[in-house]
Amino acid sequence: MTQEELIVEFALTRLDHPDLDLEELAALVVRRGGPERELEFASRNLADRGELRGAAFPAAVEHVLRVVLTLRGRSD
């Protein structure tokens, strides 16, 4: 999944659940993606952090948040 596709998925999830905070939305995106997507996101996050091990779900959620916040840019 590209970063652009991830942002679209996150935005659509946010439209469905406007009352959730960003971390809860990221967790929903990871859950909806299934086990393969969770491992993909977790491995990307661990590679970015230079780590060899970590819990898959939290690392996957962190990856989604990192992508969203990076592409979101600075807050004014």
mmCIF file of N, CA and C in Angstrom:
data_model
loop_
_atom_site.group_PDB
_atom_site.id
_atom_site.type_symbol
_atom_site.label_atom_id
_atom_site.label_comp_id
_atom_site.label_asym_id
_atom_site.label_seq_id
_atom_site.Cartn_x
_atom_site.Cartn_y
_atom_site.Cartn_z
ATOM 1 N N MET A 1 0.847 -1.169 0.000
ATOM 2 C CA MET A 1 0.000 0.000 0.000
ATOM 3 C C MET A 1 0.894 1.235 0.000
ATOM 4 N N THR A 2 0.623 2.155 -0.917
ATOM 5 C CA THR A 2 1.402 3.389 -0.968
ATOM 6 C C THR A 2 0.945 4.333 0.147
ATOM 7 N N GLN A 3 1.746 5.350 0.387
ATOM 8 C CA GLN A 3 1.366 6.342 1.396
ATOM 9 C C GLN A 3 0.084 7.061 1.001
ATOM 10 N N GLU A 4 -0.080 7.328 -0.284
ATOM 11 C CA GLU A 4 -1.287 8.006 -0.753
ATOM 12 C C GLU A 4 -2.520 7.142 -0.511
ATOM 13 N N GLU A 5 -2.402 5.840 -0.778
ATOM 14 C CA GLU A 5 -3.519 4.930 -0.526
ATOM 15 C C GLU A 5 -3.830 4.846 0.967
ATOM 16 N N LEU A 6 -2.793 4.866 1.778
ATOM 17 C CA LEU A 6 -2.977 4.838 3.218
ATOM 18 C C LEU A 6 -3.706 6.089 3.702
ATOM 19 N N ILE A 7 -3.346 7.233 3.169
ATOM 20 C CA ILE A 7 -4.017 8.485 3.550
ATOM 21 C C ILE A 7 -5.486 8.442 3.156
ATOM 22 N N VAL A 8 -5.788 7.934 1.974
ATOM 23 C CA VAL A 8 -7.181 7.825 1.529
ATOM 24 C C VAL A 8 -7.947 6.896 2.466
ATOM 25 N N GLU A 9 -7.361 5.752 2.787
ATOM 26 C CA GLU A 9 -7.996 4.805 3.702
ATOM 27 C C GLU A 9 -8.243 5.444 5.058
ATOM 28 N N PHE A 10 -7.269 6.193 5.555
ATOM 29 C CA PHE A 10 -7.404 6.874 6.842
ATOM 30 C C PHE A 10 -8.518 7.919 6.772
ATOM 31 N N ALA A 11 -8.549 8.686 5.691
ATOM 32 C CA ALA A 11 -9.574 9.723 5.547
ATOM 33 C C ALA A 11 -10.974 9.124 5.491
ATOM 34 N N LEU A 12 -11.131 8.031 4.769
ATOM 35 C CA LEU A 12 -12.436 7.375 4.691
ATOM 36 C C LEU A 12 -12.857 6.822 6.051
ATOM 37 N N THR A 13 -11.911 6.294 6.787
ATOM 38 C CA THR A 13 -12.211 5.797 8.130
ATOM 39 C C THR A 13 -12.607 6.944 9.043
ATOM 40 N N ARG A 14 -11.946 8.070 8.879
ATOM 41 C CA ARG A 14 -12.277 9.240 9.705
ATOM 42 C C ARG A 14 -13.674 9.767 9.391
ATOM 43 N N LEU A 15 -14.073 9.702 8.124
ATOM 44 C CA LEU A 15 -15.439 10.103 7.761
ATOM 45 C C LEU A 15 -16.480 9.206 8.426
ATOM 46 N N ASP A 16 -16.156 7.914 8.518
ATOM 47 C CA ASP A 16 -17.077 6.957 9.150
ATOM 48 C C ASP A 16 -17.123 7.091 10.666
ATOM 49 N N HIS A 17 -16.031 7.566 11.262
ATOM 50 C CA HIS A 17 -15.910 7.641 12.727
ATOM 51 C C HIS A 17 -15.332 8.994 13.146
ATOM 52 N N PRO A 18 -16.088 10.081 12.983
ATOM 53 C CA PRO A 18 -15.538 11.421 13.254
ATOM 54 C C PRO A 18 -15.213 11.699 14.721
ATOM 55 N N ASP A 19 -15.751 10.908 15.638
ATOM 56 C CA ASP A 19 -15.528 11.175 17.062
ATOM 57 C C ASP A 19 -14.271 10.517 17.621
ATOM 58 N N LEU A 20 -13.615 9.670 16.840
ATOM 59 C CA LEU A 20 -12.427 8.978 17.331
ATOM 60 C C LEU A 20 -11.186 9.858 17.193
ATOM 61 N N ASP A 21 -10.207 9.639 18.087
ATOM 62 C CA ASP A 21 -8.957 10.378 17.958
ATOM 63 C C ASP A 21 -8.069 9.691 16.917
ATOM 64 N N LEU A 22 -6.949 10.312 16.600
ATOM 65 C CA LEU A 22 -6.099 9.822 15.521
ATOM 66 C C LEU A 22 -5.569 8.411 15.770
ATOM 67 N N GLU A 23 -5.185 8.121 17.005
ATOM 68 C CA GLU A 23 -4.651 6.786 17.301
ATOM 69 C C GLU A 23 -5.727 5.711 17.152
ATOM 70 N N GLU A 24 -6.933 6.010 17.589
ATOM 71 C CA GLU A 24 -8.032 5.052 17.437
ATOM 72 C C GLU A 24 -8.362 4.824 15.963
ATOM 73 N N LEU A 25 -8.300 5.888 15.168
ATOM 74 C CA LEU A 25 -8.526 5.757 13.725
ATOM 75 C C LEU A 25 -7.444 4.906 13.082
ATOM 76 N N ALA A 26 -6.200 5.137 13.478
ATOM 77 C CA ALA A 26 -5.096 4.341 12.938
ATOM 78 C C ALA A 26 -5.271 2.872 13.290
ATOM 79 N N ALA A 27 -5.716 2.586 14.508
ATOM 80 C CA ALA A 27 -5.951 1.198 14.919
ATOM 81 C C ALA A 27 -7.042 0.561 14.071
ATOM 82 N N LEU A 28 -8.090 1.310 13.746
ATOM 83 C CA LEU A 28 -9.151 0.791 12.875
ATOM 84 C C LEU A 28 -8.628 0.483 11.481
ATOM 85 N N VAL A 29 -7.793 1.364 10.964
ATOM 86 C CA VAL A 29 -7.213 1.136 9.634
ATOM 87 C C VAL A 29 -6.392 -0.155 9.642
ATOM 88 N N VAL A 30 -5.617 -0.358 10.691
ATOM 89 C CA VAL A 30 -4.794 -1.569 10.791
ATOM 90 C C VAL A 30 -5.683 -2.799 10.902
ATOM 91 N N ARG A 31 -6.709 -2.738 11.745
ATOM 92 C CA ARG A 31 -7.606 -3.892 11.906
ATOM 93 C C ARG A 31 -8.316 -4.236 10.606
ATOM 94 N N ARG A 32 -8.782 -3.225 9.900
ATOM 95 C CA ARG A 32 -9.484 -3.448 8.634
ATOM 96 C C ARG A 32 -8.579 -4.061 7.572
ATOM 97 N N GLY A 33 -7.300 -3.793 7.657
ATOM 98 C CA GLY A 33 -6.357 -4.304 6.671
ATOM 99 C C GLY A 33 -6.038 -5.775 6.826
ATOM 100 N N GLY A 34 -6.310 -6.326 7.987
ATOM 101 C CA GLY A 34 -6.051 -7.741 8.222
ATOM 102 C C GLY A 34 -4.612 -8.010 8.616
ATOM 103 N N PRO A 35 -4.311 -9.282 8.832
ATOM 104 C CA PRO A 35 -2.981 -9.659 9.338
ATOM 105 C C PRO A 35 -1.831 -9.318 8.389
ATOM 106 N N GLU A 36 -2.043 -9.481 7.083
ATOM 107 C CA GLU A 36 -0.947 -9.179 6.149
ATOM 108 C C GLU A 36 -0.597 -7.697 6.171
ATOM 109 N N ARG A 37 -1.624 -6.860 6.187
ATOM 110 C CA ARG A 37 -1.393 -5.412 6.204
ATOM 111 C C ARG A 37 -0.759 -4.999 7.527
ATOM 112 N N GLU A 38 -1.188 -5.613 8.626
ATOM 113 C CA GLU A 38 -0.595 -5.312 9.927
ATOM 114 C C GLU A 38 0.905 -5.593 9.913
ATOM 115 N N LEU A 39 1.282 -6.749 9.380
ATOM 116 C CA LEU A 39 2.702 -7.091 9.311
ATOM 117 C C LEU A 39 3.471 -6.163 8.374
ATOM 118 N N GLU A 40 2.832 -5.776 7.267
ATOM 119 C CA GLU A 40 3.480 -4.835 6.339
ATOM 120 C C GLU A 40 3.765 -3.508 7.029
ATOM 121 N N PHE A 41 2.767 -2.966 7.705
ATOM 122 C CA PHE A 41 2.941 -1.685 8.395
ATOM 123 C C PHE A 41 3.953 -1.800 9.526
ATOM 124 N N ALA A 42 3.867 -2.883 10.291
ATOM 125 C CA ALA A 42 4.789 -3.071 11.415
ATOM 126 C C ALA A 42 6.222 -3.180 10.926
ATOM 127 N N SER A 43 6.428 -3.944 9.852
ATOM 128 C CA SER A 43 7.800 -4.104 9.355
ATOM 129 C C SER A 43 8.353 -2.792 8.822
ATOM 130 N N ARG A 44 7.524 -2.005 8.175
ATOM 131 C CA ARG A 44 7.978 -0.686 7.697
ATOM 132 C C ARG A 44 8.370 0.208 8.863
ATOM 133 N N ASN A 45 7.548 0.193 9.898
ATOM 134 C CA ASN A 45 7.819 1.036 11.059
ATOM 135 C C ASN A 45 9.097 0.607 11.762
ATOM 136 N N LEU A 46 9.253 -0.690 11.970
ATOM 137 C CA LEU A 46 10.460 -1.173 12.641
ATOM 138 C C LEU A 46 11.706 -0.896 11.809
ATOM 139 N N ALA A 47 11.585 -1.000 10.487
ATOM 140 C CA ALA A 47 12.723 -0.675 9.612
ATOM 141 C C ALA A 47 13.065 0.806 9.716
ATOM 142 N N ASP A 48 12.045 1.671 9.746
ATOM 143 C CA ASP A 48 12.285 3.115 9.883
ATOM 144 C C ASP A 48 12.971 3.441 11.197
ATOM 145 N N ARG A 49 12.613 2.710 12.243
ATOM 146 C CA ARG A 49 13.196 2.951 13.566
ATOM 147 C C ARG A 49 14.501 2.211 13.769
ATOM 148 N N GLY A 50 14.884 1.344 12.828
ATOM 149 C CA GLY A 50 16.125 0.588 12.954
ATOM 150 C C GLY A 50 16.064 -0.491 14.016
ATOM 151 N N GLU A 51 14.883 -1.056 14.218
ATOM 152 C CA GLU A 51 14.712 -2.094 15.222
ATOM 153 C C GLU A 51 14.452 -3.432 14.548
ATOM 154 N N LEU A 52 14.830 -4.491 15.202
ATOM 155 C CA LEU A 52 14.633 -5.820 14.650
ATOM 156 C C LEU A 52 13.371 -6.497 15.164
ATOM 157 N N ARG A 53 12.898 -6.083 16.326
ATOM 158 C CA ARG A 53 11.737 -6.718 16.940
ATOM 159 C C ARG A 53 10.799 -5.682 17.523
ATOM 160 N N GLY A 54 9.548 -6.090 17.637
ATOM 161 C CA GLY A 54 8.556 -5.246 18.276
ATOM 162 C C GLY A 54 7.193 -5.886 18.142
ATOM 163 N N ALA A 55 6.270 -5.476 18.968
ATOM 164 C CA ALA A 55 4.905 -5.974 18.880
ATOM 165 C C ALA A 55 4.286 -5.475 17.584
ATOM 166 N N ALA A 56 3.677 -6.372 16.831
ATOM 167 C CA ALA A 56 3.205 -6.055 15.479
ATOM 168 C C ALA A 56 2.106 -4.995 15.473
ATOM 169 N N PHE A 57 1.057 -5.179 16.266
ATOM 170 C CA PHE A 57 -0.069 -4.250 16.179
ATOM 171 C C PHE A 57 0.315 -2.819 16.563
ATOM 172 N N PRO A 58 0.952 -2.608 17.718
ATOM 173 C CA PRO A 58 1.338 -1.231 18.058
ATOM 174 C C PRO A 58 2.307 -0.615 17.038
ATOM 175 N N ALA A 59 3.210 -1.413 16.504
ATOM 176 C CA ALA A 59 4.144 -0.893 15.501
ATOM 177 C C ALA A 59 3.409 -0.523 14.221
ATOM 178 N N ALA A 60 2.396 -1.311 13.862
ATOM 179 C CA ALA A 60 1.596 -1.007 12.671
ATOM 180 C C ALA A 60 0.800 0.274 12.861
ATOM 181 N N VAL A 61 0.198 0.432 14.032
ATOM 182 C CA VAL A 61 -0.567 1.654 14.328
ATOM 183 C C VAL A 61 0.362 2.860 14.297
ATOM 184 N N GLU A 62 1.560 2.719 14.862
ATOM 185 C CA GLU A 62 2.528 3.821 14.847
ATOM 186 C C GLU A 62 2.914 4.199 13.421
ATOM 187 N N HIS A 63 3.047 3.208 12.553
ATOM 188 C CA HIS A 63 3.373 3.486 11.148
ATOM 189 C C HIS A 63 2.268 4.318 10.495
ATOM 190 N N VAL A 64 1.023 3.919 10.698
ATOM 191 C CA VAL A 64 -0.098 4.667 10.116
ATOM 192 C C VAL A 64 -0.087 6.099 10.634
ATOM 193 N N LEU A 65 0.078 6.272 11.933
ATOM 194 C CA LEU A 65 0.117 7.628 12.502
ATOM 195 C C LEU A 65 1.289 8.435 11.958
ATOM 196 N N ARG A 66 2.440 7.793 11.829
ATOM 197 C CA ARG A 66 3.625 8.485 11.317
ATOM 198 C C ARG A 66 3.389 8.991 9.893
ATOM 199 N N VAL A 67 2.797 8.150 9.054
ATOM 200 C CA VAL A 67 2.512 8.535 7.666
ATOM 201 C C VAL A 67 1.503 9.674 7.630
ATOM 202 N N VAL A 68 0.434 9.534 8.396
ATOM 203 C CA VAL A 68 -0.616 10.565 8.406
ATOM 204 C C VAL A 68 -0.059 11.897 8.889
ATOM 205 N N LEU A 69 0.670 11.879 9.979
ATOM 206 C CA LEU A 69 1.187 13.134 10.534
ATOM 207 C C LEU A 69 2.282 13.737 9.654
ATOM 208 N N THR A 70 3.071 12.908 9.005
ATOM 209 C CA THR A 70 4.109 13.420 8.117
ATOM 210 C C THR A 70 3.501 14.091 6.889
ATOM 211 N N LEU A 71 2.519 13.460 6.292
ATOM 212 C CA LEU A 71 1.894 14.027 5.100
ATOM 213 C C LEU A 71 0.959 15.169 5.426
ATOM 214 N N ARG A 72 0.500 15.198 6.666
ATOM 215 C CA ARG A 72 -0.386 16.278 7.107
ATOM 216 C C ARG A 72 0.360 17.617 7.164
ATOM 217 N N GLY A 73 1.641 17.523 7.496
ATOM 218 C CA GLY A 73 2.453 18.736 7.554
ATOM 219 C C GLY A 73 2.357 19.439 8.891
ATOM 220 N N ARG A 74 2.939 20.621 8.927
ATOM 221 C CA ARG A 74 2.945 21.411 10.163
ATOM 222 C C ARG A 74 1.575 21.941 10.484
ATOM 223 N N SER A 75 1.288 22.012 11.755
ATOM 224 C CA SER A 75 0.030 22.604 12.230
ATOM 225 C C SER A 75 0.256 24.092 12.464
ATOM 226 N N ASP A 76 -0.630 24.908 11.971
ATOM 227 C CA ASP A 76 -0.497 26.372 12.153
ATOM 228 C C ASP A 76 -1.062 26.831 13.462
#
